[in-house]
PDB file of C-alpha atoms in Angstrom:
ATOM      1  CA  UNK A   1      65.279 -72.960  -5.952  1.00 48.00           C
ATOM      2  CA  UNK A   2      66.633 -72.123  -8.706  1.00 67.00           C
ATOM      3  CA  UNK A   3      64.959 -68.988 -11.036  1.00 87.00           C
ATOM      4  CA  UNK A   4      61.657 -69.519 -12.569  1.00 94.00           C
ATOM      5  CA  UNK A   5      62.987 -68.434 -16.441  1.00 95.00           C
ATOM      6  CA  UNK A   6      60.635 -66.013 -18.319  1.00 96.00           C
ATOM      7  CA  UNK A   7      61.251 -65.628 -21.713  1.00 95.00           C
ATOM      8  CA  UNK A   8      59.419 -62.896 -23.567  1.00 96.00           C
ATOM      9  CA  UNK A   9      59.341 -63.047 -27.237  1.00 96.00           C
ATOM     10  CA  UNK A  10      59.902 -59.566 -28.767  1.00 96.00           C
ATOM     11  CA  UNK A  11      59.842 -58.927 -32.403  1.00 95.00           C
ATOM     12  CA  UNK A  12      59.674 -55.505 -34.491  1.00 95.00           C
ATOM     13  CA  UNK A  13      55.579 -54.231 -33.946  1.00 95.00           C
ATOM     14  CA  UNK A  14      55.392 -56.442 -30.939  1.00 96.00           C
ATOM     15  CA  UNK A  15      52.502 -54.747 -28.236  1.00 95.00           C
ATOM     16  CA  UNK A  16      54.067 -52.908 -25.940  1.00 96.00           C
ATOM     17  CA  UNK A  17      50.901 -53.335 -23.037  1.00 95.00           C
ATOM     18  CA  UNK A  18      51.852 -57.030 -23.577  1.00 96.00           C
ATOM     19  CA  UNK A  19      55.241 -57.242 -23.505  1.00 96.00           C
ATOM     20  CA  UNK A  20      55.274 -54.464 -20.037  1.00 95.00           C
ATOM     21  CA  UNK A  21      52.392 -56.123 -18.293  1.00 95.00           C
ATOM     22  CA  UNK A  22      54.653 -59.873 -18.601  1.00 97.00           C
ATOM     23  CA  UNK A  23      57.916 -58.060 -17.538  1.00 96.00           C
ATOM     24  CA  UNK A  24      55.947 -56.577 -14.484  1.00 96.00           C
ATOM     25  CA  UNK A  25      54.226 -59.667 -13.169  1.00 96.00           C
ATOM     26  CA  UNK A  26      57.187 -61.646 -13.699  1.00 96.00           C
ATOM     27  CA  UNK A  27      59.874 -59.322 -11.585  1.00 95.00           C
ATOM     28  CA  UNK A  28      61.503 -60.602  -9.193  1.00 94.00           C
ATOM     29  CA  UNK A  29      60.241 -60.314  -6.050  1.00 94.00           C
ATOM     30  CA  UNK A  30      62.763 -62.733  -3.833  1.00 93.00           C
ATOM     31  CA  UNK A  31      63.490 -59.945  -1.654  1.00 92.00           C
ATOM     32  CA  UNK A  32      60.134 -60.251  -0.566  1.00 90.00           C
ATOM     33  CA  UNK A  33      59.603 -63.683   0.029  1.00 92.00           C
ATOM     34  CA  UNK A  34      58.529 -64.844  -3.400  1.00 93.00           C
ATOM     35  CA  UNK A  35      59.939 -67.593  -5.303  1.00 93.00           C
ATOM     36  CA  UNK A  36      62.919 -66.102  -7.025  1.00 94.00           C
ATOM     37  CA  UNK A  37      62.364 -65.599 -11.096  1.00 95.00           C
ATOM     38  CA  UNK A  38      63.994 -64.257 -14.126  1.00 94.00           C
ATOM     39  CA  UNK A  39      62.595 -62.369 -16.750  1.00 95.00           C
ATOM     40  CA  UNK A  40      64.626 -62.148 -20.320  1.00 93.00           C
ATOM     41  CA  UNK A  41      63.477 -60.901 -23.847  1.00 95.00           C
ATOM     42  CA  UNK A  42      64.283 -63.500 -26.582  1.00 94.00           C
ATOM     43  CA  UNK A  43      63.700 -64.000 -30.329  1.00 93.00           C
ATOM     44  CA  UNK A  44      64.073 -67.118 -32.414  1.00 91.00           C
ATOM     45  CA  UNK A  45      67.149 -66.008 -34.315  1.00 89.00           C
ATOM     46  CA  UNK A  46      69.875 -63.254 -33.103  1.00 87.00           C
ATOM     47  CA  UNK A  47      68.569 -59.142 -33.158  1.00 88.00           C
ATOM     48  CA  UNK A  48      70.598 -56.550 -31.468  1.00 87.00           C
ATOM     49  CA  UNK A  49      67.556 -54.756 -30.759  1.00 91.00           C
ATOM     50  CA  UNK A  50      63.510 -54.496 -31.618  1.00 94.00           C
ATOM     51  CA  UNK A  51      61.204 -51.551 -32.185  1.00 95.00           C
ATOM     52  CA  UNK A  52      57.411 -52.489 -30.286  1.00 96.00           C
ATOM     53  CA  UNK A  53      54.812 -50.953 -31.611  1.00 95.00           C
ATOM     54  CA  UNK A  54      54.604 -47.631 -29.229  1.00 94.00           C
ATOM     55  CA  UNK A  55      58.158 -47.007 -31.004  1.00 94.00           C
ATOM     56  CA  UNK A  56      59.882 -48.250 -27.239  1.00 94.00           C
ATOM     57  CA  UNK A  57      63.110 -49.893 -28.205  1.00 94.00           C
ATOM     58  CA  UNK A  58      64.453 -53.446 -26.344  1.00 93.00           C
ATOM     59  CA  UNK A  59      68.199 -54.076 -26.376  1.00 85.00           C
ATOM     60  CA  UNK A  60      69.644 -56.430 -26.218  1.00 75.00           C
ATOM     61  CA  UNK A  61      67.647 -59.218 -27.466  1.00 82.00           C
ATOM     62  CA  UNK A  62      68.935 -63.139 -26.514  1.00 83.00           C
ATOM     63  CA  UNK A  63      68.591 -65.906 -29.091  1.00 78.00           C
ATOM     64  CA  UNK A  64      66.273 -68.363 -27.591  1.00 70.00           C
ATOM     65  CA  UNK A  65      67.262 -70.501 -24.621  1.00 77.00           C
ATOM     66  CA  UNK A  66      65.118 -72.742 -22.377  1.00 85.00           C
ATOM     67  CA  UNK A  67      62.367 -71.183 -20.326  1.00 92.00           C
ATOM     68  CA  UNK A  68      60.001 -72.628 -17.832  1.00 94.00           C
ATOM     69  CA  UNK A  69      57.745 -70.075 -19.524  1.00 96.00           C
ATOM     70  CA  UNK A  70      57.600 -68.475 -22.886  1.00 96.00           C
ATOM     71  CA  UNK A  71      55.059 -65.495 -23.586  1.00 97.00           C
ATOM     72  CA  UNK A  72      54.007 -64.115 -27.077  1.00 97.00           C
ATOM     73  CA  UNK A  73      52.674 -60.745 -27.606  1.00 97.00           C
ATOM     74  CA  UNK A  74      50.435 -59.689 -29.822  1.00 96.00           C
ATOM     75  CA  UNK A  75      50.982 -57.314 -32.823  1.00 96.00           C
ATOM     76  CA  UNK A  76      47.733 -55.549 -34.696  1.00 94.00           C
ATOM     77  CA  UNK A  77      50.141 -55.095 -37.801  1.00 94.00           C
ATOM     78  CA  UNK A  78      51.548 -58.445 -37.829  1.00 95.00           C
ATOM     79  CA  UNK A  79      48.413 -60.697 -36.713  1.00 95.00           C
ATOM     80  CA  UNK A  80      50.423 -63.809 -36.797  1.00 95.00           C
ATOM     81  CA  UNK A  81      53.022 -62.995 -39.683  1.00 95.00           C
ATOM     82  CA  UNK A  82      56.319 -63.423 -37.613  1.00 96.00           C
ATOM     83  CA  UNK A  83      59.468 -64.129 -38.526  1.00 94.00           C
ATOM     84  CA  UNK A  84      60.106 -68.214 -39.225  1.00 95.00           C
ATOM     85  CA  UNK A  85      62.692 -68.285 -36.659  1.00 93.00           C
ATOM     86  CA  UNK A  86      60.047 -66.888 -34.074  1.00 95.00           C
ATOM     87  CA  UNK A  87      57.478 -69.096 -34.953  1.00 95.00           C
ATOM     88  CA  UNK A  88      59.832 -72.151 -34.986  1.00 94.00           C
ATOM     89  CA  UNK A  89      60.269 -71.348 -31.701  1.00 93.00           C
ATOM     90  CA  UNK A  90      56.855 -71.178 -30.753  1.00 94.00           C
ATOM     91  CA  UNK A  91      56.413 -74.443 -32.505  1.00 93.00           C
ATOM     92  CA  UNK A  92      58.838 -76.262 -30.561  1.00 89.00           C
ATOM     93  CA  UNK A  93      56.894 -74.722 -27.755  1.00 82.00           C
ATOM     94  CA  UNK A  94      56.525 -77.542 -24.339  1.00 76.00           C
ATOM     95  CA  UNK A  95      59.561 -79.374 -25.753  1.00 84.00           C
ATOM     96  CA  UNK A  96      61.199 -76.845 -24.192  1.00 81.00           C
ATOM     97  CA  UNK A  97      59.288 -74.862 -21.555  1.00 90.00           C
ATOM     98  CA  UNK A  98      56.618 -75.793 -19.572  1.00 91.00           C
ATOM     99  CA  UNK A  99      53.843 -73.560 -20.992  1.00 94.00           C
ATOM    100  CA  UNK A 100      53.310 -70.827 -23.575  1.00 96.00           C
ATOM    101  CA  UNK A 101      50.921 -67.902 -23.609  1.00 97.00           C
ATOM    102  CA  UNK A 102      49.800 -65.623 -26.450  1.00 97.00           C
ATOM    103  CA  UNK A 103      48.834 -62.500 -25.650  1.00 97.00           C
ATOM    104  CA  UNK A 104      45.765 -60.953 -26.997  1.00 95.00           C
ATOM    105  CA  UNK A 105      46.192 -61.100 -30.792  1.00 96.00           C
ATOM    106  CA  UNK A 106      49.353 -63.347 -29.592  1.00 97.00           C
ATOM    107  CA  UNK A 107      46.881 -65.896 -30.442  1.00 97.00           C
ATOM    108  CA  UNK A 108      47.573 -65.608 -34.105  1.00 97.00           C
ATOM    109  CA  UNK A 109      51.103 -66.323 -33.383  1.00 97.00           C
ATOM    110  CA  UNK A 110      50.337 -69.485 -32.154  1.00 97.00           C
ATOM    111  CA  UNK A 111      47.802 -70.231 -34.639  1.00 97.00           C
ATOM    112  CA  UNK A 112      50.402 -69.735 -37.462  1.00 97.00           C
ATOM    113  CA  UNK A 113      52.836 -71.824 -35.799  1.00 96.00           C
ATOM    114  CA  UNK A 114      50.404 -74.726 -36.006  1.00 95.00           C
ATOM    115  CA  UNK A 115      50.321 -75.400 -32.334  1.00 95.00           C
ATOM    116  CA  UNK A 116      46.738 -74.888 -31.525  1.00 95.00           C
ATOM    117  CA  UNK A 117      45.614 -77.069 -34.845  1.00 95.00           C
ATOM    118  CA  UNK A 118      42.658 -79.333 -33.460  1.00 93.00           C
ATOM    119  CA  UNK A 119      42.445 -77.245 -30.186  1.00 93.00           C
ATOM    120  CA  UNK A 120      41.044 -74.380 -28.451  1.00 93.00           C
ATOM    121  CA  UNK A 121      41.568 -70.690 -28.554  1.00 95.00           C
ATOM    122  CA  UNK A 122      40.463 -66.921 -27.682  1.00 94.00           C
ATOM    123  CA  UNK A 123      41.550 -63.784 -28.379  1.00 95.00           C
ATOM    124  CA  UNK A 124      40.755 -59.949 -28.583  1.00 92.00           C
ATOM    125  CA  UNK A 125      37.134 -60.036 -29.600  1.00 87.00           C
ATOM    126  CA  UNK A 126      37.688 -57.572 -32.458  1.00 89.00           C
ATOM    127  CA  UNK A 127      39.326 -60.651 -33.899  1.00 92.00           C
ATOM    128  CA  UNK A 128      38.063 -63.793 -33.163  1.00 92.00           C
ATOM    129  CA  UNK A 129      35.734 -63.788 -36.084  1.00 90.00           C
ATOM    130  CA  UNK A 130      38.946 -63.488 -38.202  1.00 94.00           C
ATOM    131  CA  UNK A 131      41.249 -65.961 -36.165  1.00 95.00           C
ATOM    132  CA  UNK A 132      38.220 -68.536 -37.015  1.00 94.00           C
ATOM    133  CA  UNK A 133      38.321 -67.914 -40.478  1.00 93.00           C
ATOM    134  CA  UNK A 134      42.137 -68.109 -41.282  1.00 95.00           C
ATOM    135  CA  UNK A 135      42.519 -71.160 -39.181  1.00 95.00           C
ATOM    136  CA  UNK A 136      39.550 -73.490 -39.159  1.00 94.00           C
ATOM    137  CA  UNK A 137      41.664 -76.322 -37.363  1.00 95.00           C
ATOM    138  CA  UNK A 138      41.004 -74.290 -34.242  1.00 95.00           C
ATOM    139  CA  UNK A 139      37.895 -74.084 -31.993  1.00 94.00           C
ATOM    140  CA  UNK A 140      37.493 -70.198 -30.985  1.00 93.00           C
ATOM    141  CA  UNK A 141      36.123 -69.646 -28.112  1.00 90.00           C
ATOM    142  CA  UNK A 142      34.748 -65.785 -28.391  1.00 85.00           C
ATOM    143  CA  UNK A 143      33.716 -65.674 -24.600  1.00 81.00           C
ATOM    144  CA  UNK A 144      36.598 -66.702 -23.095  1.00 84.00           C
ATOM    145  CA  UNK A 145      38.789 -64.549 -21.056  1.00 87.00           C
ATOM    146  CA  UNK A 146      42.148 -66.939 -21.489  1.00 90.00           C
ATOM    147  CA  UNK A 147      41.831 -70.681 -22.078  1.00 92.00           C
ATOM    148  CA  UNK A 148      44.335 -73.423 -22.561  1.00 91.00           C
ATOM    149  CA  UNK A 149      45.150 -76.177 -25.040  1.00 88.00           C
ATOM    150  CA  UNK A 150      47.569 -78.436 -24.182  1.00 87.00           C
ATOM    151  CA  UNK A 151      50.564 -76.440 -22.622  1.00 90.00           C
ATOM    152  CA  UNK A 152      49.431 -73.681 -24.978  1.00 94.00           C
ATOM    153  CA  UNK A 153      47.419 -70.680 -23.613  1.00 95.00           C
ATOM    154  CA  UNK A 154      45.447 -67.871 -24.979  1.00 96.00           C
ATOM    155  CA  UNK A 155      43.949 -64.698 -23.759  1.00 94.00           C
ATOM    156  CA  UNK A 156      41.438 -62.446 -24.931  1.00 91.00           C
ATOM    157  CA  UNK A 157      42.571 -58.930 -25.546  1.00 85.00           C
ATOM    158  CA  UNK A 158      44.873 -56.433 -23.706  1.00 77.00           C
ATOM    159  CA  UNK A 159      44.231 -56.682 -20.128  1.00 87.00           C
ATOM    160  CA  UNK A 160      42.766 -59.989 -20.142  1.00 89.00           C
ATOM    161  CA  UNK A 161      46.734 -61.262 -20.733  1.00 92.00           C
ATOM    162  CA  UNK A 162      47.615 -60.061 -17.318  1.00 92.00           C
ATOM    163  CA  UNK A 163      44.406 -62.029 -16.188  1.00 90.00           C
ATOM    164  CA  UNK A 164      46.346 -65.044 -17.918  1.00 93.00           C
ATOM    165  CA  UNK A 165      49.501 -64.280 -16.354  1.00 95.00           C
ATOM    166  CA  UNK A 166      48.481 -64.170 -12.904  1.00 93.00           C
ATOM    167  CA  UNK A 167      46.649 -67.735 -13.739  1.00 91.00           C
ATOM    168  CA  UNK A 168      49.921 -69.040 -14.505  1.00 94.00           C
ATOM    169  CA  UNK A 169      51.594 -67.983 -11.544  1.00 94.00           C
ATOM    170  CA  UNK A 170      48.667 -69.414  -9.594  1.00 90.00           C
ATOM    171  CA  UNK A 171      49.134 -72.841 -11.449  1.00 90.00           C
ATOM    172  CA  UNK A 172      53.204 -72.576 -11.063  1.00 92.00           C
ATOM    173  CA  UNK A 173      53.574 -70.821  -7.735  1.00 92.00           C
ATOM    174  CA  UNK A 174      50.650 -71.053  -5.798  1.00 90.00           C
ATOM    175  CA  UNK A 175      47.615 -68.821  -4.973  1.00 86.00           C
ATOM    176  CA  UNK A 176      49.381 -66.618  -2.385  1.00 88.00           C
ATOM    177  CA  UNK A 177      52.270 -66.157  -4.657  1.00 91.00           C
ATOM    178  CA  UNK A 178      49.622 -65.012  -7.614  1.00 90.00           C
ATOM    179  CA  UNK A 179      47.478 -63.047  -4.854  1.00 89.00           C
ATOM    180  CA  UNK A 180      50.554 -61.041  -3.648  1.00 90.00           C
ATOM    181  CA  UNK A 181      51.675 -60.145  -7.226  1.00 93.00           C
ATOM    182  CA  UNK A 182      47.770 -59.328  -8.156  1.00 89.00           C
ATOM    183  CA  UNK A 183      48.124 -56.745  -4.888  1.00 88.00           C
ATOM    184  CA  UNK A 184      51.176 -54.607  -5.851  1.00 90.00           C
ATOM    185  CA  UNK A 185      49.793 -54.509  -9.235  1.00 90.00           C
ATOM    186  CA  UNK A 186      46.293 -53.415  -7.890  1.00 84.00           C
ATOM    187  CA  UNK A 187      44.693 -56.110  -9.968  1.00 82.00           C
ATOM    188  CA  UNK A 188      42.178 -58.433  -8.981  1.00 78.00           C
ATOM    189  CA  UNK A 189      43.389 -62.265  -9.236  1.00 75.00           C
ATOM    190  CA  UNK A 190      40.489 -63.514 -10.686  1.00 72.00           C
ATOM    191  CA  UNK A 191      38.227 -61.114 -13.070  1.00 66.00           C
ATOM    192  CA  UNK A 192      34.266 -62.045 -13.013  1.00 60.00           C
ATOM    193  CA  UNK A 193      32.243 -62.446 -16.014  1.00 54.00           C
ATOM    194  CA  UNK A 194      33.678 -63.721 -19.738  1.00 54.00           C
ATOM    195  CA  UNK A 195      34.734 -61.456 -22.505  1.00 57.00           C
ATOM    196  CA  UNK A 196      31.040 -60.700 -23.821  1.00 53.00           C
ATOM    197  CA  UNK A 197      30.746 -57.836 -21.529  1.00 49.00           C
ATOM    198  CA  UNK A 198      33.407 -55.465 -22.729  1.00 52.00           C
ATOM    199  CA  UNK A 199      32.296 -56.064 -26.434  1.00 50.00           C
ATOM    200  CA  UNK A 200      30.368 -53.509 -28.268  1.00 52.00           C
ATOM    201  CA  UNK A 201      27.847 -55.604 -30.067  1.00 50.00           C
ATOM    202  CA  UNK A 202      26.632 -52.720 -31.961  1.00 50.00           C
ATOM    203  CA  UNK A 203      29.817 -53.037 -34.314  1.00 39.00           C
ATOM    204  CA  UNK A 204      29.083 -56.760 -34.607  1.00 45.00           C
ATOM    205  CA  UNK A 205      27.108 -58.082 -37.725  1.00 44.00           C
ATOM    206  CA  UNK A 206      24.665 -55.416 -38.220  1.00 44.00           C
ATOM    207  CA  UNK A 207      26.364 -52.486 -39.289  1.00 45.00           C
ATOM    208  CA  UNK A 208      25.689 -51.023 -42.736  1.00 45.00           C
ATOM    209  CA  UNK A 209      23.251 -54.157 -43.028  1.00 58.00           C
ATOM    210  CA  UNK A 210      19.272 -54.318 -43.785  1.00 64.00           C
ATOM    211  CA  UNK A 211      19.224 -54.349 -40.183  1.00 77.00           C
ATOM    212  CA  UNK A 212      20.621 -51.739 -38.654  1.00 77.00           C
ATOM    213  CA  UNK A 213      17.851 -49.320 -39.071  1.00 81.00           C
ATOM    214  CA  UNK A 214      15.554 -51.984 -37.303  1.00 87.00           C
ATOM    215  CA  UNK A 215      18.114 -51.842 -34.939  1.00 86.00           C
ATOM    216  CA  UNK A 216      17.950 -48.118 -33.859  1.00 83.00           C
ATOM    217  CA  UNK A 217      14.086 -48.814 -33.724  1.00 87.00           C
ATOM    218  CA  UNK A 218      14.235 -51.646 -31.485  1.00 90.00           C
ATOM    219  CA  UNK A 219      16.360 -49.699 -29.159  1.00 88.00           C
ATOM    220  CA  UNK A 220      14.586 -46.698 -28.939  1.00 89.00           C
ATOM    221  CA  UNK A 221      11.276 -48.643 -27.975  1.00 92.00           C
ATOM    222  CA  UNK A 222      12.617 -52.115 -26.568  1.00 94.00           C
ATOM    223  CA  UNK A 223       9.174 -52.288 -24.686  1.00 93.00           C
ATOM    224  CA  UNK A 224       6.870 -52.542 -27.653  1.00 93.00           C
ATOM    225  CA  UNK A 225       5.954 -55.994 -29.010  1.00 93.00           C
ATOM    226  CA  UNK A 226       8.505 -57.264 -31.119  1.00 94.00           C
ATOM    227  CA  UNK A 227       7.297 -60.769 -31.934  1.00 94.00           C
ATOM    228  CA  UNK A 228       8.729 -61.915 -35.510  1.00 94.00           C
ATOM    229  CA  UNK A 229       5.156 -60.817 -37.236  1.00 94.00           C
ATOM    230  CA  UNK A 230       6.136 -57.103 -35.934  1.00 94.00           C
ATOM    231  CA  UNK A 231       9.846 -57.613 -37.377  1.00 94.00           C
ATOM    232  CA  UNK A 232       8.705 -58.907 -40.945  1.00 93.00           C
ATOM    233  CA  UNK A 233       6.110 -55.960 -41.025  1.00 92.00           C
ATOM    234  CA  UNK A 234       8.815 -53.540 -39.848  1.00 91.00           C
ATOM    235  CA  UNK A 235      11.109 -54.885 -42.846  1.00 91.00           C
ATOM    236  CA  UNK A 236       8.445 -55.274 -45.285  1.00 91.00           C
ATOM    237  CA  UNK A 237       9.062 -58.980 -46.089  1.00 93.00           C
ATOM    238  CA  UNK A 238       7.189 -62.005 -44.822  1.00 94.00           C
ATOM    239  CA  UNK A 239       7.806 -64.065 -41.895  1.00 94.00           C
ATOM    240  CA  UNK A 240       9.581 -66.596 -43.597  1.00 94.00           C
ATOM    241  CA  UNK A 241      11.920 -63.987 -45.178  1.00 93.00           C
ATOM    242  CA  UNK A 242      12.548 -62.755 -41.648  1.00 93.00           C
ATOM    243  CA  UNK A 243      13.966 -66.071 -40.421  1.00 92.00           C
ATOM    244  CA  UNK A 244      15.771 -66.447 -43.665  1.00 91.00           C
ATOM    245  CA  UNK A 245      17.313 -62.914 -43.565  1.00 89.00           C
ATOM    246  CA  UNK A 246      18.150 -63.055 -39.629  1.00 89.00           C
ATOM    247  CA  UNK A 247      19.858 -66.517 -40.326  1.00 84.00           C
ATOM    248  CA  UNK A 248      21.775 -65.198 -43.192  1.00 82.00           C
ATOM    249  CA  UNK A 249      22.867 -61.395 -41.655  1.00 79.00           C
ATOM    250  CA  UNK A 250      23.357 -62.335 -38.320  1.00 78.00           C
ATOM    251  CA  UNK A 251      23.171 -66.093 -37.785  1.00 77.00           C
ATOM    252  CA  UNK A 252      20.633 -66.362 -35.108  1.00 84.00           C
ATOM    253  CA  UNK A 253      16.885 -66.643 -34.794  1.00 91.00           C
ATOM    254  CA  UNK A 254      14.775 -63.140 -35.257  1.00 93.00           C
ATOM    255  CA  UNK A 255      13.760 -63.656 -30.896  1.00 93.00           C
ATOM    256  CA  UNK A 256      17.308 -64.387 -30.277  1.00 91.00           C
ATOM    257  CA  UNK A 257      18.210 -61.247 -31.757  1.00 91.00           C
ATOM    258  CA  UNK A 258      15.683 -58.987 -29.988  1.00 94.00           C
ATOM    259  CA  UNK A 259      16.438 -60.571 -26.872  1.00 93.00           C
ATOM    260  CA  UNK A 260      20.033 -59.582 -27.610  1.00 89.00           C
ATOM    261  CA  UNK A 261      19.210 -55.974 -28.202  1.00 91.00           C
ATOM    262  CA  UNK A 262      16.906 -55.865 -24.635  1.00 94.00           C
ATOM    263  CA  UNK A 263      19.651 -56.747 -23.045  1.00 92.00           C
ATOM    264  CA  UNK A 264      22.264 -53.966 -24.548  1.00 88.00           C
ATOM    265  CA  UNK A 265      19.732 -51.401 -23.683  1.00 91.00           C
ATOM    266  CA  UNK A 266      20.069 -52.954 -20.068  1.00 92.00           C
ATOM    267  CA  UNK A 267      23.528 -53.203 -20.036  1.00 87.00           C
ATOM    268  CA  UNK A 268      23.693 -48.849 -21.268  1.00 86.00           C
ATOM    269  CA  UNK A 269      20.921 -48.390 -18.890  1.00 91.00           C
ATOM    270  CA  UNK A 270      23.618 -49.777 -15.820  1.00 89.00           C
ATOM    271  CA  UNK A 271      26.130 -47.924 -17.142  1.00 83.00           C
ATOM    272  CA  UNK A 272      24.468 -44.351 -17.375  1.00 85.00           C
ATOM    273  CA  UNK A 273      21.421 -44.584 -14.752  1.00 89.00           C
ATOM    274  CA  UNK A 274      21.125 -45.114 -11.331  1.00 90.00           C
ATOM    275  CA  UNK A 275      17.456 -47.154 -12.129  1.00 92.00           C
ATOM    276  CA  UNK A 276      17.060 -50.334  -9.881  1.00 94.00           C
ATOM    277  CA  UNK A 277      17.534 -53.715 -11.599  1.00 95.00           C
ATOM    278  CA  UNK A 278      13.931 -53.874 -11.671  1.00 95.00           C
ATOM    279  CA  UNK A 279      13.816 -50.886 -13.546  1.00 94.00           C
ATOM    280  CA  UNK A 280      16.338 -51.248 -15.675  1.00 95.00           C
ATOM    281  CA  UNK A 281      14.472 -54.835 -16.512  1.00 95.00           C
ATOM    282  CA  UNK A 282      11.182 -52.957 -17.414  1.00 95.00           C
ATOM    283  CA  UNK A 283      12.776 -49.978 -19.373  1.00 94.00           C
ATOM    284  CA  UNK A 284      14.549 -52.457 -21.205  1.00 95.00           C
ATOM    285  CA  UNK A 285      11.726 -54.545 -22.227  1.00 95.00           C
ATOM    286  CA  UNK A 286      13.308 -57.372 -20.856  1.00 95.00           C
ATOM    287  CA  UNK A 287      10.601 -57.709 -17.870  1.00 93.00           C
ATOM    288  CA  UNK A 288      11.451 -58.812 -14.406  1.00 94.00           C
ATOM    289  CA  UNK A 289      14.542 -58.328 -11.975  1.00 95.00           C
ATOM    290  CA  UNK A 290      15.106 -61.816 -11.977  1.00 94.00           C
ATOM    291  CA  UNK A 291      14.560 -62.213 -15.510  1.00 95.00           C
ATOM    292  CA  UNK A 292      17.338 -59.762 -16.544  1.00 95.00           C
ATOM    293  CA  UNK A 293      19.966 -61.496 -13.609  1.00 94.00           C
ATOM    294  CA  UNK A 294      19.286 -64.668 -15.499  1.00 93.00           C
ATOM    295  CA  UNK A 295      19.469 -63.165 -18.808  1.00 92.00           C
ATOM    296  CA  UNK A 296      22.090 -61.305 -17.905  1.00 91.00           C
ATOM    297  CA  UNK A 297      24.470 -63.601 -15.989  1.00 88.00           C
ATOM    298  CA  UNK A 298      23.959 -66.114 -19.317  1.00 87.00           C
ATOM    299  CA  UNK A 299      25.339 -63.851 -21.853  1.00 84.00           C
ATOM    300  CA  UNK A 300      27.963 -61.962 -19.622  1.00 82.00           C
ATOM    301  CA  UNK A 301      28.597 -64.328 -17.310  1.00 82.00           C
ATOM    302  CA  UNK A 302      28.550 -61.458 -14.190  1.00 85.00           C
ATOM    303  CA  UNK A 303      25.224 -59.622 -12.398  1.00 90.00           C
ATOM    304  CA  UNK A 304      23.988 -56.366 -13.384  1.00 92.00           C
ATOM    305  CA  UNK A 305      25.052 -55.325 -10.076  1.00 92.00           C
ATOM    306  CA  UNK A 306      28.406 -56.340 -10.591  1.00 88.00           C
ATOM    307  CA  UNK A 307      28.577 -55.068 -14.176  1.00 84.00           C
ATOM    308  CA  UNK A 308      27.279 -51.346 -12.763  1.00 87.00           C
ATOM    309  CA  UNK A 309      29.805 -51.768 -10.281  1.00 83.00           C
ATOM    310  CA  UNK A 310      32.917 -52.182 -12.992  1.00 77.00           C
ATOM    311  CA  UNK A 311      31.135 -50.078 -15.870  1.00 74.00           C
ATOM    312  CA  UNK A 312      28.978 -47.489 -14.291  1.00 72.00           C
ATOM    313  CA  UNK A 313      30.216 -44.205 -15.727  1.00 58.00           C
ATOM    314  CA  UNK A 314      28.426 -40.936 -15.363  1.00 46.00           C
ATOM    315  CA  UNK A 315      25.189 -41.208 -14.073  1.00 47.00           C
ATOM    316  CA  UNK A 316      21.753 -39.409 -15.431  1.00 46.00           C
ATOM    317  CA  UNK A 317      19.042 -39.971 -13.273  1.00 44.00           C
ATOM    318  CA  UNK A 318      16.409 -39.842 -15.909  1.00 43.00           C
ATOM    319  CA  UNK A 319      15.692 -43.006 -18.174  1.00 44.00           C
ATOM    320  CA  UNK A 320      15.318 -42.792 -22.067  1.00 43.00           C
ATOM    321  CA  UNK A 321      11.872 -42.587 -23.107  1.00 40.00           C
TER     322      UNK A 321
END
């Protein structure tokens, strides 16, 4: 069986993590009975070497060839503003390759090349809004770990690139091969949940807004009555103005916002205490354990218990008042 050829597009300021992750996942393991794979660094125009975002220098860099898979790393410094020759290489896309994978902010490069127009994409949660604003022809799915648009794939932030590449190994070579590689790298073959579980929602929408002080009050005492009337009173506005303010500032209703804030409290309690799921539900104002499980799964794509297992850190045995 011929080698499975993987080209990793490299350029100055490309994210080292993405480049190294792709190199490791597609390293040749044919000596262990796996399909033969060949990885090389490539570019849209001849280059002697490139310097990645960490200062790591890569040489030699091959001018573009025919690959089974083209991997496009991210770059927070460039956000898709790659050299024209590299964008043209991406644009040729599936005419020369079976698939193109944009890792993390590599989605911006695929968008800039025009290959995602009319399709779907995701990227690191910090940049999903910017991706949607800059490229309005693309439906940005902010909660997805990875997603396909034809033969073009994009992934969420950082380690989600490994999730996508392992999925592509599964697609091209089958589950046993992908499982072998995942096990050797001590990675899950499939990650539970969606990108929302990793987002710091305190950063999203309400920083330095009229609602930031109210958010602090809600999180300090999530169990009290936070009806629209109570929220309007706290903001010193009418109920109608309260609805308008939430829609203008956060794009949601007051009730949806309160639910989100209570889930954030629940999330913090799961990370920092040993309270039972029922007590977490009570302390966060969500109500019952059953209700917490339902709302948590809907928002984060994972159960409270699995979330605690994954993100629980230093534990306090005393819940906040």
